Short mmCIF file of C-alpha atoms in Angstrom, two decimals:
data_model
loop_
_atom_site.label_atom_id
_atom_site.label_comp_id
_atom_site.label_asym_id
_atom_site.label_seq_id
_atom_site.Cartn_x
_atom_site.Cartn_y
_atom_site.Cartn_z
CA MET P 1 -7.93 -1.37 5.82
CA GLY P 2 -10.61 -1.75 8.47
CA ALA P 3 -10.95 -5.50 8.56
CA ASN P 4 -8.02 -7.80 9.12
CA SER P 5 -8.03 -11.53 9.71
CA GLU P 6 -5.86 -14.50 10.36
CA PRO P 7 -5.17 -17.37 7.95
CA HIS P 8 -7.27 -20.52 8.27
CA THR P 9 -5.81 -22.99 10.77
CA SER P 10 -6.94 -26.55 11.46
CA ALA P 11 -9.13 -27.33 14.48
CA ASP P 12 -6.35 -29.48 15.95
CA ALA P 13 -3.95 -26.57 15.76
CA TYR P 14 -6.49 -24.32 17.48
CA THR P 15 -6.92 -26.80 20.32
CA ALA P 16 -3.18 -27.13 20.84
CA ARG P 17 -2.27 -23.46 20.54
CA THR P 18 -5.23 -21.38 21.69
CA PRO P 19 -4.17 -19.11 24.57
CA ALA P 20 -6.41 -18.46 27.56
CA VAL P 21 -8.56 -15.63 26.26
CA SER P 22 -11.66 -13.93 27.63
CA TYR P 23 -14.08 -11.74 25.72
CA ARG P 24 -15.80 -8.56 26.85
CA PRO P 25 -17.17 -5.25 25.51
CA MET P 26 -14.65 -2.53 24.77
CA ASP P 27 -14.05 0.02 27.52
CA TRP P 28 -13.15 3.62 26.69
CA ASN P 29 -9.87 3.08 28.54
CA ASP P 30 -8.93 0.48 25.91
CA LEU P 31 -8.56 3.16 23.24
CA ASP P 32 -4.80 3.65 23.43
CA THR P 33 -4.15 -0.10 23.62
CA VAL P 34 -6.30 -0.70 20.54
CA ALA P 35 -4.55 2.13 18.70
CA ALA P 36 -1.12 0.72 19.57
CA CYS P 37 -2.16 -2.67 18.20
CA PHE P 38 -3.54 -0.96 15.09
CA ASP P 39 -0.13 0.63 14.55
CA ARG P 40 1.47 -2.83 14.67
CA VAL P 41 -1.05 -4.47 12.34
CA TRP P 42 -1.11 -1.66 9.78
CA PRO P 43 2.18 0.27 10.23
CA GLN P 44 2.84 3.51 8.42
CA GLY P 45 5.51 3.79 5.71
CA PRO P 46 9.23 4.16 6.48
CA ALA P 47 9.02 7.95 6.83
CA LEU P 48 6.61 7.68 9.77
CA ALA P 49 7.08 4.17 11.16
CA GLY P 50 8.00 4.17 14.84
CA THR P 51 7.31 7.89 15.33
CA PRO P 52 4.74 9.53 17.64
CA THR P 53 2.99 10.75 14.48
CA ALA P 54 2.48 7.14 13.34
CA LEU P 55 0.79 6.33 16.62
CA LEU P 56 -1.43 9.40 16.22
CA VAL P 57 -2.42 8.17 12.76
CA ALA P 58 -3.36 4.80 14.28
CA ARG P 59 -5.41 6.60 16.93
CA TYR P 60 -7.12 8.73 14.26
CA LEU P 61 -8.07 5.62 12.26
CA THR P 62 -9.19 3.69 15.34
CA LEU P 63 -11.46 6.58 16.30
CA HIS P 64 -12.72 6.85 12.71
CA TYR P 65 -14.15 3.35 13.11
CA LEU P 66 -15.03 3.62 16.79
CA GLU P 67 -17.16 6.77 16.54
CA GLN P 68 -19.58 4.92 14.23
CA SER P 69 -19.64 1.64 16.16
CA THR P 70 -22.62 0.40 18.15
CA TRP P 71 -21.20 -2.99 19.23
CA SER P 72 -17.79 -4.19 20.33
CA ASN P 73 -16.01 -7.35 21.40
CA VAL P 74 -12.51 -7.35 22.84
CA ALA P 75 -10.36 -10.46 23.29
CA VAL P 76 -7.99 -10.27 26.26
CA THR P 77 -5.31 -12.79 27.27
CA ALA P 78 -4.93 -14.10 30.82
CA GLU P 79 -2.04 -11.64 31.21
CA GLY P 80 -4.34 -8.73 30.33
CA ASP P 81 -2.96 -8.11 26.83
CA LEU P 82 -5.21 -7.20 23.91
CA ALA P 83 -5.58 -10.26 21.67
CA GLY P 84 -8.04 -8.81 19.18
CA ILE P 85 -11.15 -6.72 18.64
CA THR P 86 -14.24 -6.47 16.50
CA LEU P 87 -16.27 -3.29 16.10
CA ALA P 88 -19.60 -3.19 14.27
CA ARG P 89 -22.22 -0.62 13.39
CA VAL P 90 -25.85 -1.78 13.44
CA VAL P 91 -28.33 0.61 11.85
CA GLY P 92 -30.68 2.22 14.36
CA ARG P 93 -28.64 1.44 17.48
CA PRO P 94 -26.86 4.06 19.62
CA THR P 95 -23.12 4.50 19.29
CA LEU P 96 -20.91 3.01 21.98
CA PHE P 97 -19.02 6.14 22.97
CA PRO P 98 -20.57 9.58 22.34
CA GLN P 99 -17.22 11.13 23.30
CA ALA P 100 -15.45 9.37 20.42
CA HIS P 101 -16.31 12.06 17.88
CA GLU P 102 -14.83 14.86 19.98
CA GLU P 103 -11.70 12.76 20.59
CA PHE P 104 -11.48 12.04 16.87
CA LEU P 105 -11.55 15.77 16.11
CA ARG P 106 -8.89 16.44 18.77
CA THR P 107 -6.61 13.74 17.36
CA ARG P 108 -7.19 15.00 13.82
CA ALA P 109 -6.23 18.53 14.89
CA LEU P 110 -2.97 17.24 16.36
CA LEU P 111 -2.17 15.50 13.08
CA LEU P 112 -3.00 18.60 11.03
CA ALA P 113 -0.49 20.59 13.10
CA ASP P 114 2.29 18.28 11.83
CA PRO P 115 3.05 18.50 8.06
CA ARG P 116 3.53 14.73 7.80
CA GLY P 117 0.38 14.10 9.79
CA ALA P 118 -1.57 16.60 7.69
CA ALA P 119 -0.45 14.87 4.49
CA THR P 120 -1.62 11.52 5.87
CA VAL P 121 -5.03 12.92 6.85
CA THR P 122 -5.40 14.38 3.35
CA MET P 123 -4.49 11.03 1.79
CA PHE P 124 -7.19 9.25 3.77
CA GLU P 125 -9.93 11.88 3.56
CA ASP P 126 -9.42 12.93 -0.07
CA GLY P 127 -8.28 9.56 -1.33
CA PHE P 128 -8.77 6.28 0.51
CA PHE P 129 -12.14 7.10 2.06
CA VAL P 130 -13.35 8.56 -1.25
CA ARG P 131 -12.61 5.25 -2.96
CA GLU P 132 -14.56 3.46 -0.22
CA GLY P 133 -17.53 5.71 -0.94
CA ILE P 134 -17.32 4.93 -4.66
CA LEU P 135 -17.39 1.21 -3.89
CA GLU P 136 -20.45 1.58 -1.66
CA GLU P 137 -22.28 3.46 -4.41
CA ASP P 138 -21.29 0.92 -7.05
CA SER P 139 -22.45 -2.03 -4.94
CA ASP P 140 -25.54 -0.36 -3.40
CA VAL P 141 -24.63 -2.47 -0.38
CA THR P 142 -25.98 -0.04 2.22
CA ALA P 143 -29.51 -0.56 0.85
CA THR P 144 -29.43 -4.33 1.31
CA THR P 145 -27.72 -4.70 4.70
CA GLN P 146 -28.43 -3.68 8.29
CA ALA P 147 -24.88 -3.54 9.65
CA GLU P 148 -21.23 -2.98 8.83
CA LEU P 149 -18.17 -4.61 10.34
CA GLU P 150 -16.05 -1.55 11.07
CA LEU P 151 -12.91 -3.18 12.45
CA PHE P 152 -11.67 -6.75 12.76
CA MET P 153 -8.16 -6.92 14.17
CA VAL P 154 -6.06 -9.68 15.70
CA ASN P 155 -2.86 -9.01 17.62
CA PRO P 156 0.07 -10.47 15.62
CA ASP P 157 1.33 -12.15 18.81
CA VAL P 158 -1.65 -14.55 18.82
CA ARG P 159 -2.20 -15.03 15.09
CA GLY P 160 -3.01 -18.60 14.21
CA ALA P 161 -4.18 -19.44 17.73
CA GLY P 162 -7.91 -19.26 16.99
CA VAL P 163 -8.64 -15.80 18.39
CA GLY P 164 -9.75 -14.49 15.01
CA GLY P 165 -12.07 -17.45 14.51
CA ALA P 166 -13.66 -16.96 17.93
CA LEU P 167 -14.16 -13.24 17.33
CA TRP P 168 -15.72 -14.02 13.95
CA ARG P 169 -18.18 -16.58 15.31
CA GLN P 170 -19.17 -14.30 18.18
CA LEU P 171 -19.69 -11.42 15.75
CA LEU P 172 -22.05 -13.51 13.59
CA ALA P 173 -23.99 -14.71 16.63
CA ALA P 174 -24.32 -11.19 18.05
CA LEU P 175 -25.50 -9.67 14.77
CA HIS P 176 -27.97 -12.51 14.28
CA SER P 177 -29.35 -11.96 17.79
CA MET P 178 -29.89 -8.28 16.94
CA GLY P 179 -31.99 -9.17 13.90
CA VAL P 180 -29.32 -8.41 11.30
CA ARG P 181 -30.00 -10.36 8.14
CA ALA P 182 -26.95 -9.17 6.20
CA PHE P 183 -23.89 -7.01 6.82
CA PHE P 184 -20.96 -5.73 4.82
CA LEU P 185 -17.33 -4.80 5.34
CA HIS P 186 -14.55 -2.93 3.60
CA THR P 187 -11.14 -4.52 3.26
CA ASP P 188 -8.12 -4.20 1.01
CA SER P 189 -5.03 -5.95 -0.26
CA SER P 190 -3.06 -5.09 2.89
CA CYS P 191 -5.27 -7.63 4.71
CA ASP P 192 -5.87 -11.35 4.37
CA PHE P 193 -9.07 -10.74 2.39
CA GLY P 194 -9.10 -14.40 1.33
CA PHE P 195 -10.42 -15.10 4.84
CA TYR P 196 -13.79 -13.73 3.72
CA ASP P 197 -13.86 -15.85 0.58
CA HIS P 198 -13.11 -18.87 2.76
CA LYS P 199 -15.92 -17.94 5.15
CA GLY P 200 -18.49 -17.80 2.33
CA LEU P 201 -18.97 -14.05 1.96
CA SER P 202 -19.68 -12.52 -1.45
CA ARG P 203 -17.33 -9.94 -2.93
CA VAL P 204 -19.83 -7.41 -4.23
CA ALA P 205 -17.44 -4.65 -5.31
CA GLU P 206 -13.76 -4.18 -5.97
CA ARG P 207 -11.55 -1.34 -7.12
CA LEU P 208 -8.19 -2.52 -8.38
CA ALA P 209 -5.39 0.02 -8.49
CA ALA P 210 -4.13 -1.34 -11.83
CA ASP P 211 -7.52 -0.60 -13.42
CA HIS P 212 -7.79 2.90 -11.97
CA PRO P 213 -4.43 4.70 -12.22
CA GLU P 214 -6.33 7.97 -11.88
CA ASP P 215 -6.92 7.15 -8.20
CA ALA P 216 -3.28 7.95 -7.49
CA ASP P 217 -4.11 11.58 -8.31
CA LEU P 218 -6.82 11.88 -5.65
CA ALA P 219 -4.29 12.94 -3.02
CA PRO P 220 -0.49 13.13 -2.68
CA GLY P 221 0.94 9.88 -1.37
CA MET P 222 -2.32 8.09 -2.14
CA ASN P 223 -2.55 4.58 -0.72
CA THR P 224 -3.33 2.53 -3.83
CA ASP P 225 -4.04 -0.84 -2.26
CA ASP P 226 -6.78 -2.75 -4.04
CA GLN P 227 -10.06 -2.21 -2.17
CA PHE P 228 -13.00 -4.59 -1.78
CA ILE P 229 -16.47 -4.80 -0.26
CA TYR P 230 -17.74 -8.15 1.01
CA ARG P 231 -21.36 -8.89 1.86
CA ALA P 232 -22.43 -11.53 4.39
CA ASP P 233 -25.91 -13.06 4.28
CA LEU P 234 -26.59 -14.55 7.70
CA ALA P 235 -29.35 -16.74 6.30
CA SER P 236 -27.03 -18.42 3.82
CA GLY P 237 -25.96 -22.01 4.28
CA ALA P 238 -22.31 -20.95 4.22
CA LEU P 239 -22.69 -18.67 7.25
CA GLY P 240 -25.76 -20.03 9.01
CA GLY P 241 -23.95 -22.89 10.74
CA ALA P 242 -20.97 -20.78 11.74
CA PHE P 243 -22.64 -19.30 14.80
CA ARG P 244 -25.01 -22.01 15.95
CA GLY P 245 -24.29 -22.92 19.56
CA THR P 246 -22.02 -19.91 20.13
CA GLN P 247 -24.56 -17.59 21.71
CA GLY P 248 -23.19 -18.34 25.14
CA GLU P 249 -19.77 -17.12 24.05
CA VAL P 250 -20.95 -13.70 22.93
CA CYS P 251 -19.64 -11.07 25.29
CA GLY P 252 -19.58 -7.92 23.14
CA ALA P 253 -22.15 -5.19 23.63
#
């Protein structure tokens, strides 16, 4: 979880199917819309799906990424609907929304007041996030990068229409313009992680559930998706040409 992408689609298909989309920085008022999209992209299990608690979980996770983010880019259709979003954290830059941490704590408290919500918080904080920390230590990726892609999400309604590709190119151009030489991201088997292989990133760490059955004991109901860390070198030939000529498109801040 954390980075989601769309399958590769031909340039001809993009031209024929791309909706009218504009790009801009995230506004604080976008929070609930982003959380609602998060709930659609990564729905909770049958016990919670479609409930107010599920939406609170999506809000909790959105804020988990947002409170660390220093850069954002939101794709919006001509009708005003959220088409996608990227959030990134660049070392040394101020966070986008200082109020995000307080809102995260408020949302977390609401979840803890509900037994099902409390169990989900425990699963993430004692399980899923712990595994992410293990991967970061194993890869030492934080010592060799200057940024992290916190969230990459495309609305299912526009998948395959090129929105994900545009967000990706604008992300690379923005990070390059900020002096970032390399960045990393977490993803897992609930996402189309092959997107990052296709884009030329290096998988620098992985934790496969089948190889670590003990992870299921970290927390009740532990999410045992396979987890991965990818590293992107912006000076590499594979990525270097991906953002040339796109600087004018970059609208995130």
